Coordinates of C-alpha atoms and ligand atoms in Angstrom, one line a residue:
X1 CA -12.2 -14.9 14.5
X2 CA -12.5 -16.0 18.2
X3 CA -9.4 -17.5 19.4
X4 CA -9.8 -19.1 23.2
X5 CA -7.7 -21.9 25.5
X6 CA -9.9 -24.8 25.5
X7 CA -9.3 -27.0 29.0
X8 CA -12.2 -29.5 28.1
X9 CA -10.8 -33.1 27.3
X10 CA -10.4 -32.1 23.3
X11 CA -12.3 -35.9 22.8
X12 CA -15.3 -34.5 24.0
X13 CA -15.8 -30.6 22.4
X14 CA -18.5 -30.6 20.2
X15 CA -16.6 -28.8 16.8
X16 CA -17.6 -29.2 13.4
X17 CA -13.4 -30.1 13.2
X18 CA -10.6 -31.2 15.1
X19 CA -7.3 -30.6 13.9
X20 CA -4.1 -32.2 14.9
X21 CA -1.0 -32.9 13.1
X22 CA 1.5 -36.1 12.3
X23 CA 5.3 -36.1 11.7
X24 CA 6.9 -38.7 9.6
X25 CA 8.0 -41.9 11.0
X26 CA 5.0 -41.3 13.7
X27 CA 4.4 -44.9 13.2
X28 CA 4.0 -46.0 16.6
X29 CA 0.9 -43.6 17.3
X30 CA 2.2 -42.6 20.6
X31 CA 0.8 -40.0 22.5
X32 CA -2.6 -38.2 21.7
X33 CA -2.8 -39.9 18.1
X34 CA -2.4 -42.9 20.3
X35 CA -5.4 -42.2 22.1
X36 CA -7.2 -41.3 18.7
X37 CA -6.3 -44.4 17.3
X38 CA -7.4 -46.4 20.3
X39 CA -10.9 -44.3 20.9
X40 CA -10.9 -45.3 16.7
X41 CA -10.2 -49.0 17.3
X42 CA -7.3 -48.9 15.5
X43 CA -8.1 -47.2 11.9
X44 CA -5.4 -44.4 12.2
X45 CA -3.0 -47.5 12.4
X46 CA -5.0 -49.1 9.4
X47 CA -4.5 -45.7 7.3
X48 CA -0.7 -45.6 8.2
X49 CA -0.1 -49.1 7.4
X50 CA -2.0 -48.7 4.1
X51 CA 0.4 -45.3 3.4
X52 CA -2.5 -43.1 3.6
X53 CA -1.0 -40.9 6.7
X54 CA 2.7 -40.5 6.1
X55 CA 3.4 -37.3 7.8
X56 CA 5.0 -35.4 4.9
X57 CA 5.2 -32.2 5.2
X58 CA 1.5 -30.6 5.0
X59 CA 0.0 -33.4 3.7
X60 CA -3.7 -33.4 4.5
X61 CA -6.3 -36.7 5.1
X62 CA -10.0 -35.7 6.1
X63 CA -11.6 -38.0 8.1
X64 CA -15.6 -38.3 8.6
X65 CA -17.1 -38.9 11.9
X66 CA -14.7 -39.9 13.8
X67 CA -15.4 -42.5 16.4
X68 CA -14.5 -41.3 19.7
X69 CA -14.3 -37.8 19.0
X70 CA -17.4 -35.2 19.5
X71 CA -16.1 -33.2 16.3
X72 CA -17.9 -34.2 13.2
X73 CA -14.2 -34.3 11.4
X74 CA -10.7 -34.9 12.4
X75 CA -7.9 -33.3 9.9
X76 CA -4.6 -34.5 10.1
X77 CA -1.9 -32.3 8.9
X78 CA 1.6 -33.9 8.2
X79 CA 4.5 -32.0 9.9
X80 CA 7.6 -33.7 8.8
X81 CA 11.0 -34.9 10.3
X82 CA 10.3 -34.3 14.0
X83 CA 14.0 -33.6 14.5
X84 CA 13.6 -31.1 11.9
X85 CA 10.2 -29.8 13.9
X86 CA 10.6 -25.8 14.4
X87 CA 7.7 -23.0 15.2
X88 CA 8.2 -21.8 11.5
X89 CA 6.1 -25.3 10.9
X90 CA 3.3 -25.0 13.6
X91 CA 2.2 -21.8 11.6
X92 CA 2.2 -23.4 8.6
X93 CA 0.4 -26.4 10.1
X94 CA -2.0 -24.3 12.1
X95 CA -2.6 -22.2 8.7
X96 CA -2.7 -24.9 6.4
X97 CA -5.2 -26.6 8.1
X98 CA -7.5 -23.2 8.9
X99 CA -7.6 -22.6 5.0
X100 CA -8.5 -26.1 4.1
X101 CA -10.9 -26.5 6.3
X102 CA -12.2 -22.5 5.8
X103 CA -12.9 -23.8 2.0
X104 CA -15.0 -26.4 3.2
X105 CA -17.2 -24.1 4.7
X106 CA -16.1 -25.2 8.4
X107 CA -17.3 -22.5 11.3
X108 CA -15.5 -23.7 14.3
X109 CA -12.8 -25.8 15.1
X110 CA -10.5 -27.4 17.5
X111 CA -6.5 -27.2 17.4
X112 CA -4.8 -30.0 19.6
X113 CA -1.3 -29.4 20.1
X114 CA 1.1 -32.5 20.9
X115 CA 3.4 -33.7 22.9
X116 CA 6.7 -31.5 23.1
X117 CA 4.2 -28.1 21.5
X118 CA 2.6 -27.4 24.5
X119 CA 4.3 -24.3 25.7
X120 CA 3.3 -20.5 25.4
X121 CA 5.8 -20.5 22.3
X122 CA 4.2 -22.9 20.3
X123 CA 0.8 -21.5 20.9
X124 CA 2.3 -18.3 19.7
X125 CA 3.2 -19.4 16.7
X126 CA -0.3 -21.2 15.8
X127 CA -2.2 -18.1 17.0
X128 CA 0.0 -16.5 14.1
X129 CA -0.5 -19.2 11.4
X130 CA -4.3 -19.0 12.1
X131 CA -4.8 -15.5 11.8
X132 CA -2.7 -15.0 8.8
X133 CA -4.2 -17.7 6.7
X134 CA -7.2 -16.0 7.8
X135 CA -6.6 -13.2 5.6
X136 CA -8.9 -12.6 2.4
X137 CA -8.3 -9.9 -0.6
X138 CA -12.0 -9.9 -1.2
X139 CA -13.0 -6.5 0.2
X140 CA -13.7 -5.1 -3.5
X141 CA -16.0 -7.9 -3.9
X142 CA -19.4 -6.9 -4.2
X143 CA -20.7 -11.0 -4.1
X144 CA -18.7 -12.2 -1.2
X145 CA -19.0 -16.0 -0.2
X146 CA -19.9 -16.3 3.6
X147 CA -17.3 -18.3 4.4
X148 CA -15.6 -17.3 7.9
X149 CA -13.9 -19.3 10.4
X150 CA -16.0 -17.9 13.8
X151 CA -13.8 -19.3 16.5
X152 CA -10.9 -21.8 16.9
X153 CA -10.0 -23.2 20.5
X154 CA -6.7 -24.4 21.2
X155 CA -6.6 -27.5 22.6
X156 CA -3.8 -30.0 25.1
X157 CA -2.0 -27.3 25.8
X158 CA 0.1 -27.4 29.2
X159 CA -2.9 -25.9 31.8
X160 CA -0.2 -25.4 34.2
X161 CA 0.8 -22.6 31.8
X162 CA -2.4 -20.7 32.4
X163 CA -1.3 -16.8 31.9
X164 CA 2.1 -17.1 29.9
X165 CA -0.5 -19.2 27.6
X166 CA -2.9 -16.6 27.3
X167 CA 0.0 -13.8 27.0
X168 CA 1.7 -15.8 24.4
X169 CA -1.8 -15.7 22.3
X170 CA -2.2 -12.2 22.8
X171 CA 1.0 -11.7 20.8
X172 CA 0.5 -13.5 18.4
X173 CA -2.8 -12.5 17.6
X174 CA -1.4 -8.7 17.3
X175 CA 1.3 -9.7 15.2
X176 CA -0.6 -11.5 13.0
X177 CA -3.1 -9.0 13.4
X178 CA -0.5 -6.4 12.4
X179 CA 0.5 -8.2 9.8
X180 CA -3.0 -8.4 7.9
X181 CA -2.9 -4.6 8.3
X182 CA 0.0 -3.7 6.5
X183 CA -1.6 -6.7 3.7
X184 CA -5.1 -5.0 3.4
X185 CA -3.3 -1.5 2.6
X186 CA -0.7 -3.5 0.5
X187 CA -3.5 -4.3 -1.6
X188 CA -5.6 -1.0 -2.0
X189 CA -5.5 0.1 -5.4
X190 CA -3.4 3.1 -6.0
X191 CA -6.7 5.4 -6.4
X192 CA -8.0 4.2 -3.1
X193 CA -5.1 4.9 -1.6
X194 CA -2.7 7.9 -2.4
X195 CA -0.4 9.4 -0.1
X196 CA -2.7 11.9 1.8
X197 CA -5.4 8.6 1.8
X198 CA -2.3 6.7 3.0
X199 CA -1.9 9.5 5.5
X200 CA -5.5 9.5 6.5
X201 CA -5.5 5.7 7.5
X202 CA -2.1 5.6 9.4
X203 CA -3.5 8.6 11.3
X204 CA -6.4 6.3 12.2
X205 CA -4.3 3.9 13.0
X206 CA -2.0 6.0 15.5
X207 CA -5.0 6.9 17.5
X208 CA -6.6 3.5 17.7
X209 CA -3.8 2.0 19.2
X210 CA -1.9 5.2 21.1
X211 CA 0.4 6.8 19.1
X212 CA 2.0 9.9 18.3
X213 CA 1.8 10.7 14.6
X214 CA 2.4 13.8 12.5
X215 CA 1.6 14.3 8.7
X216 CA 4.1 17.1 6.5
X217 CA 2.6 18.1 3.6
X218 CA 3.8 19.8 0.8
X219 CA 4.8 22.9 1.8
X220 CA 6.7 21.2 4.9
X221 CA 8.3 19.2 2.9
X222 CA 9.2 21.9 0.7
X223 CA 10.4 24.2 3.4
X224 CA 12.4 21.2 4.4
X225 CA 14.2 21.1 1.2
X226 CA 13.2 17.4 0.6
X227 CA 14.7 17.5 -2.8
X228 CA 14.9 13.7 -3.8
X229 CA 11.4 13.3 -3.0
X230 CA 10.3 16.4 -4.4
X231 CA 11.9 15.0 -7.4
X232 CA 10.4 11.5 -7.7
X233 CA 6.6 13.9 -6.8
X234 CA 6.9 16.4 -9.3
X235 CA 5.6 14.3 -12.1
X236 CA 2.3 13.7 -10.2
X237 CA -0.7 15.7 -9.6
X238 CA -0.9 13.8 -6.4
X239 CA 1.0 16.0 -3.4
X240 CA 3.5 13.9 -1.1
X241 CA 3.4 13.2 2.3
X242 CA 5.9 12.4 5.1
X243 CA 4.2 10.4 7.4
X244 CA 5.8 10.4 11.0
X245 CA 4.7 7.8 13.7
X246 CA 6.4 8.3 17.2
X247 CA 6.0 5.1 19.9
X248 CA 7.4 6.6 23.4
X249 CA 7.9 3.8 26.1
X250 CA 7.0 5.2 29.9
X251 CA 10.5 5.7 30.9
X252 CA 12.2 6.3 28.0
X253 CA 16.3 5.9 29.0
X254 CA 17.9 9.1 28.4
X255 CA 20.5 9.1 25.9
X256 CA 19.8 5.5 25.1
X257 CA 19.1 4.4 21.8
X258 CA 16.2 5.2 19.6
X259 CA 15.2 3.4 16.4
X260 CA 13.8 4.3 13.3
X261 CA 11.7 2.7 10.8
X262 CA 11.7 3.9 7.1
X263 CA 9.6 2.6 4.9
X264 CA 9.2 3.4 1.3
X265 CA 5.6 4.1 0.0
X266 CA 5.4 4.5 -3.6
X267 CA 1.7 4.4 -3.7
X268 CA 2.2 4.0 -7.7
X269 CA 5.7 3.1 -9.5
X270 CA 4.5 4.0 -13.5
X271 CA 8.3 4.4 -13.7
X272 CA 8.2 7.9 -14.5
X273 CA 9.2 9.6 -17.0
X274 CA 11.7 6.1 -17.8
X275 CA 8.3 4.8 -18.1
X276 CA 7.8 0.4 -17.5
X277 CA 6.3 -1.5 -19.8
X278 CA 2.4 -1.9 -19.2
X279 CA 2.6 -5.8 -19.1
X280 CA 2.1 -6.3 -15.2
X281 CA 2.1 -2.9 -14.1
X282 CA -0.8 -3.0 -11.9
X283 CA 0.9 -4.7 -9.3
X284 CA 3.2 -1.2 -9.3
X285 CA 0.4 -0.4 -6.6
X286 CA 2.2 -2.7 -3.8
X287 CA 5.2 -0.1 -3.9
X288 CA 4.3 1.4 -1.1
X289 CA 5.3 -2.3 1.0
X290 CA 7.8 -0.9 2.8
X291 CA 6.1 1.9 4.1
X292 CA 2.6 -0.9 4.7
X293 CA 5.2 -2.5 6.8
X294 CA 6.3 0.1 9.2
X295 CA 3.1 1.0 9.9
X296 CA 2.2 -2.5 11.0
X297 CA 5.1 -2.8 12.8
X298 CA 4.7 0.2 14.6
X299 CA 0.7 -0.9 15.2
X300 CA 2.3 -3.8 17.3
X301 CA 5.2 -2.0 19.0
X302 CA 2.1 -0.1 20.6
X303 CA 0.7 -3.3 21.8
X304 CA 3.4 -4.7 22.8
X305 CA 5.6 -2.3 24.4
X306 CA 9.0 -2.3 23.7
X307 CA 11.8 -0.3 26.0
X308 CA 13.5 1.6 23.0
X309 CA 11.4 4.7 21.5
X310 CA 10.2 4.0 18.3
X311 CA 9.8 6.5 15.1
X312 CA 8.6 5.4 11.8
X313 CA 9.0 7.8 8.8
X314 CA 7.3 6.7 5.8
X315 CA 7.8 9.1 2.3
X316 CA 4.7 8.6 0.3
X317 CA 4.1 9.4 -3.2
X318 CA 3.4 8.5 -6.7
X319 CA 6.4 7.9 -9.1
X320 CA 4.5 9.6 -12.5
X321 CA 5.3 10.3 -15.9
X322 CA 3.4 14.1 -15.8
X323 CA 4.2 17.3 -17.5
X324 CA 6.4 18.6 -14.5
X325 CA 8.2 15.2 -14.0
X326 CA 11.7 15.1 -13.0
X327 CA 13.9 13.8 -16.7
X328 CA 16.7 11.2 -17.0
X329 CA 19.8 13.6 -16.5
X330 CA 18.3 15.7 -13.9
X331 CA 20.3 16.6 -10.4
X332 CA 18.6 16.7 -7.1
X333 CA 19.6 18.1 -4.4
X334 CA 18.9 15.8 -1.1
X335 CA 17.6 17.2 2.3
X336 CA 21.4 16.2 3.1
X337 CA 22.6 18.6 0.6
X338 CA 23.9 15.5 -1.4
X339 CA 23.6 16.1 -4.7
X340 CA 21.9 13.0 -7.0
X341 CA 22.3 12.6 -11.1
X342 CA 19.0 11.3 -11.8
X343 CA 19.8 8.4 -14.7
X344 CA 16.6 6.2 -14.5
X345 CA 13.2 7.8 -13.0
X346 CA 12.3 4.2 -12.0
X347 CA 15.0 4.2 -9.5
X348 CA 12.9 6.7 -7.2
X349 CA 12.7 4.0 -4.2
X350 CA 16.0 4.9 -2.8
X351 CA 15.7 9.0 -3.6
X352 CA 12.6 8.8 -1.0
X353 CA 14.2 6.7 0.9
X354 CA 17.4 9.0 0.9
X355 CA 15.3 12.1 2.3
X356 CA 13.2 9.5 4.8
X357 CA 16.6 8.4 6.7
X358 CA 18.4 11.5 6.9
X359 CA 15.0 13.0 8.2
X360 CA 15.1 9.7 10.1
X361 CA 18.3 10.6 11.7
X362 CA 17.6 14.6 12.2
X363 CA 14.8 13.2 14.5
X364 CA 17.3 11.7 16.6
X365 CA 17.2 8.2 15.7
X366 CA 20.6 6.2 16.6
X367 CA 19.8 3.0 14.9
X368 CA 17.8 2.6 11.4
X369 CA 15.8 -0.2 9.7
X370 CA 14.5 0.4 6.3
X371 CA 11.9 -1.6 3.9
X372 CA 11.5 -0.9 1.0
X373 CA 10.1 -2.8 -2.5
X374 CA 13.7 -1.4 -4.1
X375 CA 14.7 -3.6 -6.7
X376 CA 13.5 -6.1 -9.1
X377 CA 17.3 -7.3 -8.8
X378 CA 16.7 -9.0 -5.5
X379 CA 14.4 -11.5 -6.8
X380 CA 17.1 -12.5 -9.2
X381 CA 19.3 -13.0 -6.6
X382 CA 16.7 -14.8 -4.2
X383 CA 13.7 -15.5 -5.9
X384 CA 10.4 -15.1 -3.6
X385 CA 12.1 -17.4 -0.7
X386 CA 14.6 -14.9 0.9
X387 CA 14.1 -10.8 1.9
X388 CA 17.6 -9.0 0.8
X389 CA 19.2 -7.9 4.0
X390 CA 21.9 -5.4 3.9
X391 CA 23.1 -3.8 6.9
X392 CA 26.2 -1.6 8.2
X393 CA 28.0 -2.5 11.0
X394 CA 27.9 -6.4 9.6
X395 CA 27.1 -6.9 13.7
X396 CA 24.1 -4.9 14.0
X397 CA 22.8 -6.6 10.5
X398 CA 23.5 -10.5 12.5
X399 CA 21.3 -9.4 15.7
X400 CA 18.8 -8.5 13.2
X401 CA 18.7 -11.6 11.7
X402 CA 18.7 -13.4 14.5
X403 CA 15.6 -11.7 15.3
X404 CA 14.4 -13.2 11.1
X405 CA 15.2 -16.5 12.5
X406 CA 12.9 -16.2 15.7
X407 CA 10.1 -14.5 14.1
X408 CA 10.4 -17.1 11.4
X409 CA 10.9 -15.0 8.0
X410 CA 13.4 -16.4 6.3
X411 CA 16.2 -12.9 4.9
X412 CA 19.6 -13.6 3.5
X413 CA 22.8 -11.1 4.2
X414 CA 23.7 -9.2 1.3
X415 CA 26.8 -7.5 0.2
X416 CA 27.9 -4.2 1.1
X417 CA 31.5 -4.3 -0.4
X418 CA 32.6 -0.9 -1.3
X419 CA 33.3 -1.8 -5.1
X420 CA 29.4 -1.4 -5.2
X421 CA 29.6 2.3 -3.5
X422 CA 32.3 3.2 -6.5
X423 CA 29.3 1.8 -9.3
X424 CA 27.7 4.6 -7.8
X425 CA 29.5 7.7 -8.3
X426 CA 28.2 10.3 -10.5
X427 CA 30.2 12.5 -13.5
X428 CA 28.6 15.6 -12.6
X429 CA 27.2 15.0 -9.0
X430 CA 27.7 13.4 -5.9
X431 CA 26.1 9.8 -6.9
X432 CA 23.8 8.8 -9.8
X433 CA 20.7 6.7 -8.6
X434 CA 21.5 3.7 -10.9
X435 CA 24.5 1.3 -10.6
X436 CA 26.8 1.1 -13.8
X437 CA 24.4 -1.7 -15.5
X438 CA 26.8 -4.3 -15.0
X439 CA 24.5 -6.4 -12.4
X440 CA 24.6 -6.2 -8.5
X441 CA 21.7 -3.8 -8.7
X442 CA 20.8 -4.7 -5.1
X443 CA 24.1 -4.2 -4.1
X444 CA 23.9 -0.8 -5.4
X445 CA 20.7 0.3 -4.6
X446 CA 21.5 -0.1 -0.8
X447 CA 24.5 1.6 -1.4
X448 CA 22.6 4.5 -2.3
X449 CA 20.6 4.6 0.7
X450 CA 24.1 4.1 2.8
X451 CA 24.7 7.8 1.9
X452 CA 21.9 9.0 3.2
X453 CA 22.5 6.8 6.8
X454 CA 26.5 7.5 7.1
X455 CA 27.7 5.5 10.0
X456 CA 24.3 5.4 11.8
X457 CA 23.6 1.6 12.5
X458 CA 21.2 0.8 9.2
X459 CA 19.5 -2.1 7.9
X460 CA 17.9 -2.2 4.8
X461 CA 15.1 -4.7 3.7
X462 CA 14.9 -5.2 0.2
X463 CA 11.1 -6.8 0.0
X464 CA 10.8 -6.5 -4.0
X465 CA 9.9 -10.0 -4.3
X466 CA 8.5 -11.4 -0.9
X467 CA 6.4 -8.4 0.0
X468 CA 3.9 -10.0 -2.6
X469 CA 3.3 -13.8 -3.9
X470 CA 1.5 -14.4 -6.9
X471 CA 0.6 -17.8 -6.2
X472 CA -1.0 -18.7 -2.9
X473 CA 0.1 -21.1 -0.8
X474 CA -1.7 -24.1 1.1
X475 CA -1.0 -21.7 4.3
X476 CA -1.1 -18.2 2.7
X477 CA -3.6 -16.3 0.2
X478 CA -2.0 -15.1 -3.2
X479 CA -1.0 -11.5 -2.9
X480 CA 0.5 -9.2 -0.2
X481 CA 2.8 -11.2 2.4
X482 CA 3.0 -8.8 5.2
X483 CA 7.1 -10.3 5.7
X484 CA 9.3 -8.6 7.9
X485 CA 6.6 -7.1 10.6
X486 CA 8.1 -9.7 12.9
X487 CA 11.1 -9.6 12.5
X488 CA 11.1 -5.8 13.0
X489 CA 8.5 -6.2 16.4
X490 CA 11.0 -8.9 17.8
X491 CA 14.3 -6.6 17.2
X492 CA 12.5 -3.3 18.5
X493 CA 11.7 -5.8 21.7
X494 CA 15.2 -7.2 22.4
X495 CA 16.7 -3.9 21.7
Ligands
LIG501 N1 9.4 -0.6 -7.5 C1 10.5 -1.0 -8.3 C2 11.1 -2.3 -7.9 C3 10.2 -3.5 -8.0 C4 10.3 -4.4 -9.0 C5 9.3 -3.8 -7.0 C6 9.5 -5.5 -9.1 C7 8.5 -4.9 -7.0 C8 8.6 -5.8 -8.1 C9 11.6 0.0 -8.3 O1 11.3 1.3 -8.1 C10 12.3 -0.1 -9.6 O2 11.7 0.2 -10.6 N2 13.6 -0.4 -9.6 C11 14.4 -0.5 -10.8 C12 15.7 0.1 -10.5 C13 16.6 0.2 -11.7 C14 16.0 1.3 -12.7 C15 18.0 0.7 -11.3 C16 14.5 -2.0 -11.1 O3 14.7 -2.8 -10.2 O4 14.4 -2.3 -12.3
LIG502 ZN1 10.7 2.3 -9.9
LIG503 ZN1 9.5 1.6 -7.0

């Protein structure tokens, strides 16, 4: 999908749509709906009067042939309270109206931002709502529908702006496009894509886009002594991998601070040998979120440049119920030399994730963010509408989320009390990977991981339930999310 600045008077561009949008209480049709309404003689005053344009939020009217306007349709989107107006809603706006209009087999259209969205900011942010709602799980299709959106132009914004404009699209469009990365591998099925395939397409990534990236295999991660993810492998035919992505800025700062990004990639949770029921177990595949995530993260961090050195380590493998599988009762022994009671196979997230970080941290990073689809406990606790965000110092975890809050994903601060660290502790080893049954399973599960990062600045992004959505909404297909690329991009920039 084209994306391009459109300086033609947005009256006269031939589109088969123009989109613009309405807030509530817009009554007095000031400003470019103004002019609509004039170059209309009056009917977008006629349709408010008659309650057919409200402006609530993402409400949607079609109109036909507008008079006035070279576009054969004008869509109006409703965008709410205008005091209440943030970026977060221009994606939603921009997206909303792509998909609807997308379904009506639309080709090209024209976005005309408003009075007080003019800026390089908000053109970010509809670049991003555009290209996300672009997304489509249809690649297994073998009858696809040729519906595609071929080009957008964005139209009335500030021309003055000229190159800030266009630098603001350019991020957004490798956010966004970032984003739809990480979803089409979120959605490969676990037998197109097992670790060494999952290897095979970050290492395509890396050299697309100019980074450094190095595979370990089995026997690496053997000589290694990876024991908690040697552990959660055993029970598949399927070898592990350790995928290791390394983003070096042109002057790095010596001794300054160098992040990591850990991702979990489960490429299929069966549960293992504490096997889950079969009822819904196919969307097991999307385990590997976390690790989906990092890569696309890291796809934009080599776009766009950031001054701290960047390394992703992703553990990838299958969590299976095989002849060789690790048993309930089992002790690991960790890279760290931290020794784990194994009580539930299922809980093999945060045994990856313990090698992953302290490898993490042996590679020299200072400061660690982690994703990971850990528990179904989160989505108790927040439903799909909140990522879990833990994070020691409690500092380091608030400039992160100020980072949520400008990328627009909406995470919530978790507890990291130490009661949870005691729910923890093992009979006959160090810790036991499952809390004490008693609830605060999120709580517990990133306490886990805490032993693994010590004191290290950590973050870790509990994306069970946000990292896929099972119903679609009128600005985002059903299925993987892409959440917390962002947030992560944003961080590793202000850093
Ligand atoms: N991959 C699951 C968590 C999950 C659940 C992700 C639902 C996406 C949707 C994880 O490995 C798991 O099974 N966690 C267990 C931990 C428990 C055994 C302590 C869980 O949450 O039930
Ligand atoms: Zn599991
Ligand atoms: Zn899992």
């Amino acid at each position: 999908m084209q994306i391009q600045l459109e300086t033609q008077p947005y009256a006269s561009i031939d589109s088969d749509a123009i989109v613009t949008y309405v807030f509530d209480k817009d009554d007095k049709l000031d400003g470019v709906l103004g002019e609509i309404d004039r170059a209309m003689n009056g009917r977008l005053g006629s349709l408010a009067a008659s309650g057919e344009i409200t402006g609530k939020p993402l409400e949607l009217l079609l109109l036909h042939f507008p008079e006035g306007l070279a576009a054969k349709k004008l869509l109006l989107v409703g965008a709410g309270k205008p005091e209440k107006f943030a970026n977060s809603d221009l994606r939603k706006i921009a997206g909303t109206a792509l998909r609807h209009l997308k379904s009506r087999g639309v080709k090209k259209f024209v976005f005309l931002a408003r009075e007080g969205q003019r800026g390089p900011a908000a053109a970010q942010a509809a670049v991003e709502g555009l290209i996300v709602a672009d997304f489509e799980s249809n690649k297994y299709h073998t009858d696809k529908k040729d519906r595609e959106i071929q080009s957008v132009a964005l139209a009335g914004f500030d021309s003055g702006l000229g190159a800030d404009l266009t630098a603001a699209i350019d991020h957004g469009r490798v956010l966004a496009e970032s984003q739809n990365f990480a979803r089409d591998l979120i959605n490969e099925p676990s037998n197109k894509l097992t670790p060494r395939l999952l290897a095979a397409k970050a290492e395509a990534m890396a050299k697309e886009a100019g980074l450094g990236i190095e595979i370990l295999d089995e026997r690496k991660i053997a000589e290694l002594k990876m024991g908690a993810l040697i552990g959660v492998a055993q029970g598949s035919v399927e070898p592990p991998r350790v995928i290791v992505v390394r983003y070096t800025p042109e002057n790095p700062r010596p001794g300054g601070p160098v992040l990591g990004l850990v991702g979990k990639a489960v490429t299929f949770d069966t549960g293992g040998i504490s096997i889950k029921p079969a009822n819904n177990m196919e969307k097991m595949k999307y385990d590997m979120g976390g690790g989906a995530t990092m890569l696309g993260a890291m796809r934009a961090i080599a776009a766009l440049k950031p001054s701290v050195p960047v390394i992703a380590v992703i553990p990838a493998t299958e969590n299976m119920p095989g002849g060789r599988a690790q048993k309930p009762g089992d002790v690991q022994v960790a890279m760290s030399g931290k020794t784990i009671e194994v009580i539930n196979t299922d809980a093999e997230g945060r045994m990856v994730l313990a090698d992953g970080v302290f490898y993490a941290r042996k590679l020299g990073c200072t400061h660690l963010i982690d994703a990971a689809t850990l528990t179904g406990a989160i989505e108790v606790a927040l439903a799909n509408v909140h990522v879990g965000a833990f994070g020691t110092p409690r500092e380091y975890l608030d400039t992160f989320l100020e980072s949520a809050k400008a990328a627009g994903e909406k995470m919530w601060p978790m507890p990291m009390d130490e009661e949870y660290q005691q729910m923890i502790k093992s009979e006959i080893a160090d810790i036991r990977n499952t809390g004490n049954g008693k609830g605060g399973g999120a709580s517990t599960g990133a306490w886990f991981i805490k032993e693994f990062a010590e004191d290290t600045p950590w973050i870790h992004l509990d994306i069970a339930s946000t990292c896929w959505v099972d119903e679609g909404r009128p600005w985002l297909a059903k299925g993987p999310t892409g959440i917390a690329i962002r947030s992560i991009v944003d961080f590793a920039l202000k850093m």
